[in-house]
Short mmCIF file of C-alpha atoms and ligand atoms in Angstrom, two decimals:
data_model
loop_
_atom_site.label_atom_id
_atom_site.label_comp_id
_atom_site.label_asym_id
_atom_site.label_seq_id
_atom_site.Cartn_x
_atom_site.Cartn_y
_atom_site.Cartn_z
CA MET A 27 116.37 67.37 29.61
CA TYR A 28 114.80 64.02 28.75
CA PHE A 29 117.61 63.01 26.40
CA ALA A 30 120.51 63.12 28.86
CA LEU A 31 121.94 59.60 29.00
CA GLU A 32 122.77 59.30 32.69
CA PRO A 33 120.05 58.16 35.09
CA LYS A 34 117.86 61.12 35.93
CA CYS A 35 117.87 62.58 39.42
CA ARG A 36 115.49 65.53 39.12
CA ARG A 37 111.76 65.44 38.72
CA LYS A 38 111.79 67.90 35.84
CA ASP A 39 113.98 65.55 33.79
CA LEU A 40 111.84 62.55 34.61
CA PHE A 41 109.02 61.74 32.22
CA ASP A 42 105.72 60.47 33.55
CA PHE A 43 106.72 58.72 36.77
CA GLU A 44 104.29 60.60 39.03
CA ASN A 45 102.38 57.46 40.03
CA GLU A 46 105.55 55.54 40.64
CA LEU A 47 106.99 58.35 42.79
CA LYS A 48 103.77 58.38 44.79
CA ARG A 49 103.92 54.60 45.23
CA LEU A 50 107.48 54.88 46.49
CA GLU A 51 106.46 57.59 48.90
CA ASP A 52 103.69 55.36 50.28
CA GLY A 53 106.06 52.43 50.40
CA VAL A 54 108.50 54.36 52.53
CA LYS A 55 105.71 55.62 54.78
CA PHE A 56 104.01 52.29 55.38
CA GLY A 57 106.43 49.58 54.26
CA ARG A 58 109.72 48.11 55.40
CA ILE A 59 111.30 46.74 52.22
CA ILE A 60 110.44 48.17 48.82
CA LEU A 61 111.41 46.62 45.48
CA ILE A 62 111.61 48.51 42.21
CA THR A 63 111.53 45.90 39.47
CA ALA A 64 111.65 46.00 35.67
CA PRO A 65 113.94 44.83 32.89
CA ARG A 66 117.04 46.84 32.03
CA ARG A 67 116.60 50.43 30.86
CA PHE A 68 113.06 50.89 32.12
CA GLY A 69 114.11 53.73 34.43
CA LYS A 70 114.61 52.06 37.84
CA THR A 71 117.75 53.95 38.77
CA SER A 72 116.24 57.20 37.50
CA LEU A 73 113.12 56.70 39.61
CA LEU A 74 115.14 55.77 42.69
CA LYS A 75 117.63 58.65 42.40
CA THR A 76 114.92 61.22 41.77
CA PHE A 77 112.93 59.93 44.72
CA LEU A 78 115.94 60.01 47.05
CA ASN A 79 116.88 63.51 45.95
CA GLU A 80 113.40 64.82 46.50
CA CYS A 81 112.06 62.97 49.51
CA SER A 82 114.06 64.94 52.12
CA LEU A 83 114.89 61.81 54.13
CA PRO A 84 118.50 60.88 54.79
CA PHE A 85 119.62 58.03 52.54
CA ILE A 86 122.52 55.71 51.81
CA PHE A 87 122.74 54.69 48.16
CA ILE A 88 124.72 51.59 47.21
CA ASP A 89 125.16 50.90 43.51
CA ALA A 90 126.15 47.40 42.39
CA ARG A 91 126.91 48.55 38.86
CA ARG A 92 129.48 51.00 40.24
CA VAL A 93 131.24 48.10 41.97
CA ILE A 94 131.37 46.19 38.69
CA ALA A 95 132.58 49.29 36.84
CA SER A 96 135.46 49.84 39.25
CA GLU A 97 136.43 46.26 40.12
CA GLY A 98 135.42 44.40 36.96
CA ILE A 99 133.51 41.92 39.13
CA VAL A 100 131.56 41.96 42.37
CA ASN A 101 133.76 41.08 45.31
CA MET A 102 133.89 41.86 49.01
CA ARG A 103 136.56 44.52 48.59
CA GLY A 104 134.50 46.36 45.97
CA PHE A 105 131.35 46.05 48.05
CA MET A 106 133.00 47.43 51.18
CA ILE A 107 134.55 50.32 49.23
CA GLU A 108 131.13 51.13 47.77
CA PHE A 109 129.49 50.85 51.18
CA THR A 110 132.17 53.09 52.71
CA ASN A 111 131.76 55.69 49.98
CA ALA A 112 127.98 55.59 50.32
CA LEU A 113 128.29 56.05 54.08
CA ASN A 114 130.70 58.96 53.65
CA ASP A 115 128.39 60.62 51.10
CA PHE A 116 125.59 60.28 53.59
CA LEU A 117 127.69 61.71 56.43
CA ASN A 118 128.80 64.64 54.29
CA ARG A 119 125.21 65.51 53.54
CA TYR A 120 124.27 65.46 57.24
CA ARG A 121 127.57 66.51 58.77
CA GLY A 122 126.03 69.14 61.03
CA VAL A 123 123.62 66.79 62.79
CA ILE A 124 125.25 63.41 62.74
CA GLY A 125 128.09 63.70 65.27
CA LYS A 126 126.45 61.29 67.68
CA PHE A 127 126.19 58.52 65.11
CA ILE A 128 129.83 58.95 64.12
CA ASN A 129 130.90 58.74 67.76
CA SER A 130 128.82 55.62 68.25
CA ILE A 131 130.64 53.63 65.55
CA LYS A 132 134.11 54.89 66.41
CA GLY A 133 134.97 51.98 68.65
CA LEU A 134 133.69 49.19 66.36
CA ASP A 135 136.07 46.61 64.86
CA GLY A 136 137.23 47.49 61.36
CA VAL A 137 135.92 51.05 61.57
CA GLU A 138 138.37 53.95 61.38
CA VAL A 139 137.00 57.43 61.91
CA THR A 140 138.98 60.55 61.03
CA ALA A 141 137.98 64.19 61.06
CA SER A 142 136.84 64.09 57.46
CA PHE A 143 135.86 60.52 56.65
CA ILE A 144 135.15 56.99 57.80
CA ARG A 145 137.07 53.98 56.54
CA LEU A 146 135.72 50.44 56.83
CA SER A 147 137.99 47.45 56.69
CA TRP A 148 136.99 44.63 54.34
CA LYS A 149 139.76 42.21 55.28
CA LYS A 150 138.41 38.98 56.64
CA LYS A 151 140.06 39.05 60.03
CA ASN A 152 139.03 42.60 60.80
CA ARG A 153 135.96 43.15 58.64
CA ALA A 154 133.62 45.95 59.67
CA ASN A 155 130.27 44.55 60.78
CA ILE A 156 127.51 46.07 58.68
CA ALA A 157 124.68 45.03 60.98
CA LEU A 158 126.36 46.76 63.93
CA ILE A 159 126.86 49.94 61.92
CA LEU A 160 123.20 49.84 60.92
CA ASP A 161 122.23 49.27 64.57
CA ASN A 162 123.90 52.54 65.46
CA LEU A 163 122.42 54.30 62.47
CA ASN A 164 118.97 53.16 63.53
CA LYS A 165 119.56 54.38 67.06
CA TRP A 166 120.58 57.80 65.74
CA ALA A 167 117.58 57.93 63.44
CA SER A 168 115.20 56.93 66.18
CA GLU A 169 116.59 59.54 68.62
CA ASN A 170 116.09 62.16 65.93
CA ASN A 171 112.68 60.82 65.01
CA LEU A 172 113.75 60.22 61.43
CA LYS A 173 113.60 57.45 58.89
CA VAL A 174 116.75 56.63 56.97
CA ILE A 175 116.57 54.96 53.57
CA LEU A 176 119.07 52.25 52.73
CA ALA A 177 119.00 51.73 48.96
CA PHE A 178 120.70 48.97 46.94
CA ASP A 179 120.62 49.46 43.18
CA GLU A 180 120.69 46.08 41.35
CA LEU A 181 120.90 44.07 44.55
CA GLN A 182 120.96 40.69 42.76
CA GLU A 183 124.50 41.47 41.57
CA PHE A 184 125.60 41.06 45.19
CA ARG A 185 124.39 37.45 45.36
CA VAL A 186 127.96 36.19 44.96
CA LEU A 187 129.16 37.89 48.15
CA PRO A 188 129.60 36.08 51.45
CA ILE A 189 126.88 38.25 52.96
CA ASN A 190 123.62 36.66 53.97
CA PHE A 191 121.25 39.28 52.55
CA PRO A 192 118.01 37.55 53.63
CA SER A 193 119.29 37.54 57.23
CA LEU A 194 120.53 41.11 57.08
CA LEU A 195 117.29 42.35 55.55
CA ALA A 196 115.13 40.34 57.97
CA TYR A 197 117.13 41.80 60.84
CA ILE A 198 116.49 45.33 59.55
CA TYR A 199 112.84 44.52 58.87
CA ASP A 200 112.20 43.22 62.37
CA ASN A 201 114.49 45.34 64.51
CA LEU A 202 115.70 48.51 62.86
CA LEU A 203 112.36 50.23 62.51
CA ASN A 204 113.80 53.59 61.55
CA ILE A 205 115.56 52.15 58.50
CA VAL A 206 113.58 51.50 55.32
CA VAL A 207 115.17 49.48 52.54
CA ILE A 208 114.69 50.10 48.82
CA LEU A 209 116.04 47.49 46.38
CA THR A 210 116.05 47.52 42.61
CA GLY A 211 116.59 44.62 40.25
CA SER A 212 116.71 44.15 36.49
CA GLN A 213 116.99 40.42 36.83
CA VAL A 214 113.81 40.02 38.78
CA GLY A 215 114.01 36.24 39.01
CA LEU A 216 117.49 36.40 40.48
CA LEU A 217 116.42 39.11 42.90
CA TYR A 218 113.61 36.92 44.22
CA ASP A 219 115.98 33.95 44.38
CA LEU A 220 118.32 35.99 46.50
CA LEU A 221 115.57 37.17 48.85
CA LYS A 222 113.90 33.74 49.10
CA VAL A 223 110.66 35.17 50.48
CA ASP A 224 108.70 32.05 49.55
CA ASN A 225 111.02 29.65 51.30
CA PRO A 226 109.80 28.80 54.82
CA LYS A 227 113.42 28.21 55.81
CA SER A 228 114.49 31.70 54.74
CA PRO A 229 114.82 34.47 57.33
CA LEU A 230 112.70 36.73 55.12
CA TYR A 231 109.86 34.23 54.82
CA GLY A 232 106.47 35.82 55.31
CA ARG A 233 107.76 39.40 55.31
CA VAL A 234 105.83 41.81 53.13
CA LEU A 235 107.73 43.24 50.20
CA TYR A 236 106.22 46.32 48.64
CA GLU A 237 106.84 46.10 44.91
CA VAL A 238 106.84 48.99 42.45
CA LYS A 239 106.89 47.50 38.94
CA LEU A 240 107.87 49.78 36.12
CA ARG A 241 106.09 49.36 32.82
CA ARG A 242 106.74 50.15 29.20
CA LEU A 243 105.32 53.34 27.79
CA SER A 244 102.39 52.94 25.42
CA ASN A 245 103.04 53.98 21.80
CA GLU A 246 101.29 57.27 22.42
CA GLU A 247 103.29 58.02 25.54
CA ALA A 248 106.52 57.10 23.79
CA ILE A 249 105.71 59.49 20.95
CA THR A 250 104.94 62.24 23.45
CA PHE A 251 108.24 61.55 25.24
CA LEU A 252 110.22 61.91 22.03
CA ARG A 253 108.34 65.00 20.85
CA GLU A 254 108.80 66.69 24.22
CA GLY A 255 112.46 65.73 24.40
CA PHE A 256 113.18 67.27 20.99
CA ARG A 257 111.12 70.32 21.90
CA GLN A 258 113.24 70.87 25.05
CA LEU A 259 116.26 71.13 22.77
CA SER A 260 114.41 73.18 20.14
CA TYR A 261 115.39 70.45 17.70
CA LYS A 262 113.17 70.08 14.63
CA VAL A 263 112.62 66.49 13.69
CA ASN A 264 110.52 64.70 11.12
CA GLU A 265 107.36 63.27 12.68
CA ASN A 266 107.74 60.08 10.62
CA LEU A 267 111.10 59.41 12.20
CA ILE A 268 109.53 59.62 15.66
CA VAL A 269 106.75 57.20 14.79
CA GLU A 270 109.15 54.80 13.13
CA ALA A 271 111.51 54.94 16.12
CA VAL A 272 108.70 54.09 18.51
CA ASN A 273 107.70 51.15 16.30
CA LYS A 274 111.23 49.78 16.47
CA LEU A 275 112.13 50.63 20.07
CA ASP A 276 108.84 50.02 21.85
CA GLY A 277 108.10 51.94 25.02
CA ILE A 278 111.50 51.29 26.62
CA LEU A 279 112.64 54.61 28.07
CA GLY A 280 116.33 53.81 27.88
CA TRP A 281 116.21 53.12 24.15
CA LEU A 282 113.98 56.10 23.43
CA THR A 283 116.42 58.30 25.34
CA PHE A 284 119.34 56.82 23.43
CA PHE A 285 117.55 57.46 20.15
CA GLY A 286 116.76 61.09 21.05
CA TRP A 287 120.30 61.65 22.22
CA SER A 288 121.81 60.13 19.05
CA VAL A 289 119.69 62.35 16.83
CA ALA A 290 119.86 65.58 18.80
CA TYR A 291 123.42 65.43 20.12
CA GLY A 292 125.05 62.89 17.81
CA GLY A 293 123.62 64.30 14.57
CA GLU A 294 122.65 60.78 13.51
CA THR A 295 119.54 60.62 11.34
CA SER A 296 119.57 56.98 10.25
CA LEU A 297 117.31 54.94 12.50
CA ASP A 298 119.01 51.76 11.26
CA ARG A 299 122.42 52.93 12.37
CA ILE A 300 121.07 54.00 15.77
CA LEU A 301 119.42 50.61 16.17
CA GLU A 302 122.63 48.86 15.24
CA HIS A 303 124.51 50.88 17.81
CA ALA A 304 121.94 50.16 20.49
CA ALA A 305 121.86 46.47 19.58
CA ARG A 306 125.61 46.25 20.11
CA GLN A 307 125.21 47.65 23.62
CA ALA A 308 122.40 45.26 24.43
CA ILE A 309 124.31 42.25 23.14
CA GLU A 310 127.45 43.05 25.15
CA GLU A 311 125.63 42.35 28.43
CA LEU A 312 124.31 39.11 27.05
CA LYS A 313 127.74 38.09 25.80
CA SER A 314 129.39 38.75 29.12
CA PHE A 315 126.84 36.43 30.76
CA LEU A 316 127.39 33.77 28.07
CA LYS A 317 131.15 33.94 28.42
CA LYS A 318 130.87 32.93 32.07
CA SER A 319 128.52 30.06 31.40
CA ARG A 320 129.39 26.44 30.69
CA ALA A 321 126.31 26.07 28.49
CA GLU A 322 127.26 29.01 26.28
CA ASN A 323 126.58 27.29 23.00
CA ARG A 324 123.20 25.94 24.08
CA TYR A 325 122.09 29.36 25.30
CA ARG A 326 123.17 30.82 21.98
CA ILE A 327 121.04 28.37 20.00
CA ILE A 328 118.04 28.86 22.29
CA LEU A 329 118.28 32.65 22.05
CA ARG A 330 118.64 32.61 18.28
CA THR A 331 115.66 30.30 17.90
CA ILE A 332 113.50 32.59 20.02
CA ALA A 333 114.79 35.74 18.30
CA VAL A 334 113.81 34.39 14.90
CA LYS A 335 110.31 33.63 16.14
CA PRO A 336 108.52 33.41 19.50
CA SER A 337 108.44 29.66 20.16
CA THR A 338 107.06 27.03 22.47
CA TRP A 339 109.10 24.91 24.86
CA SER A 340 109.04 21.91 22.56
CA ILE A 341 109.94 23.80 19.38
CA ILE A 342 112.95 25.38 21.05
CA LYS A 343 114.02 22.02 22.45
CA LYS A 344 113.69 20.39 19.02
CA SER A 345 115.81 23.02 17.34
CA LEU A 346 118.48 22.67 20.02
CA GLU A 347 118.49 18.89 19.56
CA ALA A 348 118.66 19.28 15.80
CA GLU A 349 121.70 21.56 16.10
CA GLU A 350 123.49 19.32 18.56
CA GLY A 351 122.47 16.05 16.98
CA ILE A 352 121.68 14.49 20.37
CA GLU A 353 118.67 14.13 22.62
CA ILE A 354 118.63 16.53 25.56
CA ASP A 355 117.23 15.79 28.97
CA ASP A 356 113.94 17.65 29.63
CA LYS A 357 115.02 18.84 33.03
CA ASN A 358 118.36 20.20 31.85
CA PHE A 359 116.67 21.99 29.02
CA THR A 360 114.04 23.55 31.29
CA ASN A 361 116.82 24.72 33.60
CA LEU A 362 118.48 26.58 30.75
CA LEU A 363 115.22 28.27 29.80
CA ASN A 364 114.53 29.18 33.42
CA ASN A 365 117.95 30.75 33.78
CA LEU A 366 117.32 32.96 30.77
CA LEU A 367 113.92 33.89 32.21
CA LYS A 368 115.43 34.78 35.59
CA LEU A 369 117.99 36.99 33.90
CA ASN A 370 115.16 38.68 32.01
CA PHE A 371 116.80 38.05 28.65
CA ILE A 372 113.65 36.21 27.61
CA GLU A 373 110.01 36.39 28.71
CA LYS A 374 107.17 33.94 28.67
CA GLN A 375 103.90 35.05 27.11
CA ASN A 376 101.25 32.36 27.38
CA ASN A 377 102.94 29.33 25.86
CA LEU A 378 105.53 31.24 23.92
CA TYR A 379 109.01 32.31 24.86
CA VAL A 380 109.92 35.71 23.42
CA ILE A 381 112.76 38.23 23.51
CA GLY A 382 110.94 41.10 25.20
CA ASP A 383 113.40 43.83 24.26
CA PRO A 384 113.21 44.50 20.50
CA VAL A 385 116.72 45.96 20.47
CA LEU A 386 118.18 42.89 22.15
CA ARG A 387 116.30 40.74 19.66
CA HIS A 388 117.84 42.72 16.82
CA GLY A 389 121.27 42.30 18.43
CA ILE A 390 120.86 38.53 18.76
CA LEU A 391 119.90 38.23 15.10
CA LEU A 392 122.79 40.43 13.97
CA TYR A 393 125.62 39.62 16.28
CA LEU A 394 125.14 36.40 18.24
N1 ADP B 412 111.21 58.61 33.23
C1 ADP B 412 112.28 58.92 32.50
N2 ADP B 412 112.39 60.14 31.92
C2 ADP B 412 113.48 60.45 31.18
N3 ADP B 412 114.50 59.61 30.95
C3 ADP B 412 114.46 58.38 31.50
C4 ADP B 412 113.35 57.99 32.31
N4 ADP B 412 113.59 56.72 32.73
C5 ADP B 412 114.76 56.36 32.20
N5 ADP B 412 115.31 57.34 31.48
C6 ADP B 412 116.59 57.26 30.74
O1 ADP B 412 116.69 55.93 30.22
C7 ADP B 412 117.98 55.37 30.44
C8 ADP B 412 117.88 54.16 31.36
O2 ADP B 412 117.41 54.60 32.62
P1 ADP B 412 117.88 53.92 33.99
O3 ADP B 412 117.24 54.71 35.08
O4 ADP B 412 119.35 53.76 34.01
O5 ADP B 412 117.15 52.50 33.83
P2 ADP B 412 117.38 51.14 34.65
O6 ADP B 412 117.97 51.51 35.96
O7 ADP B 412 116.00 50.54 34.75
O8 ADP B 412 118.28 50.28 33.81
C9 ADP B 412 118.83 56.51 30.98
O9 ADP B 412 119.44 57.14 29.89
C10 ADP B 412 117.81 57.45 31.62
O10 ADP B 412 118.27 58.77 31.59
MG1 MG B 413 119.78 50.96 36.81
#
C-alpha cells in the first residue's frame, strides 16, 4: 500500500524507485561508501530499507532518529544501545552461520556475550570498541566470501558524539573490504561537513563517495502515485482533489503519502485542513532547531522573509536590519543563511533563497 505512513520496506509498496534501487545495487557492488541524500520526506529511509530487505546481503541498520525518539537527544548511551540492538538484530537473522564471529568478539573489552544476545558497554572506562568489532565482522565476512552492509540512517545526527566518523569510515574504506557503508542524510550540508571529504587534513580526503540523490516526483508522476494509491484501497476520489493536492504538495512523496492517508484512512476531505496538519508537523522540526539556537529570533525573521517571497541575500539582510534596527555584519549574516542551507530548511536557486518544501513554507507563514 502506497499510503501507509511508515517508511516502506517492500518493493511492492515502493513507488517508482527502480532506478534508485539499481544505483544502490551498483554502489554496493563497486563502491565502498554510498550516500543517499535528499531533503526530509523524499523517501530515503524507504529506499534504504527496501534495498536492505531485498538485496540478500547481511546488514546492520543503525537509525539516528530512533536514538532521538528513545533518548530525546543523541548521546553516547543512546548510540551504543542502538548499535547493540542493530548488532543483535543482525545476529538473529544469521544465527545459524555466525557462531565464529560471535566467538571472535567474546573476549573484547566492553563486550558481553550470552546465549541469546550481545551487550556492549557504553561507559567511558570500559566502552566497547566499534572498530575492533567491525574488524572481526569483516574477517567473518571475508572467510564466508560475503559483503556486509553497515547502514546509518541520518548519520549527520551523530555529529555530536565523541566518535571520529571520518576516521572510522576511512578505516573501513581502506581496510575492511568486505564491509560496505550506506549513509543517508536529510541535512546534506551537515552530512558533508561531518565527512569532510574536501578537507586535505581529513582522513576521508580523496575517497570516492557514491551518491544516490533522490528527486521530487514530476506533477504527472505525483498524480499517478495518488491515483494508484487510492486505487489500491478501492477508494473513489474526485480527480480535482488529486490535481489540487499535487499543486499544493509538489512531488514530495512524504506529503503525498500523508495526504492519501488522511483522505483514505482519516476520512478528511478538506485539503486545507490536511495542509494545516502537515504544516504543523513540518514546523515542529524547525522549531526544535530554533529553540536550541542562540540566533533564534534572527532565523525566524530570515525564514519569514523568504517564506513571503523568494529573496536575494541583500533583501533578506535589509529586512533583518529593519526589524532589528541595527546594522548586521555581512559575515555573521552569511553564516546564518549558510546554516539554514546546510540544514536544508532553505535552498538557493540562482540568486534567490527559497523555502523548497511548500508545506514548510505554509507552516512558517502560519505558525512561526
Ligand atoms: N517511493 C515511495 N513509495 C511510497 N511511499 C513512499 C515512497 N517514498 C516515501 N514514501 C512515504 O513517504 C514518507 C516519507 O518517507 P521516508 O522514507 O521516511 O523519507 P525520508 O527518509 O527521506 O525522510 C513515508 O510515509 C513513506 O512511507
Ligand atoms: Mg528517513
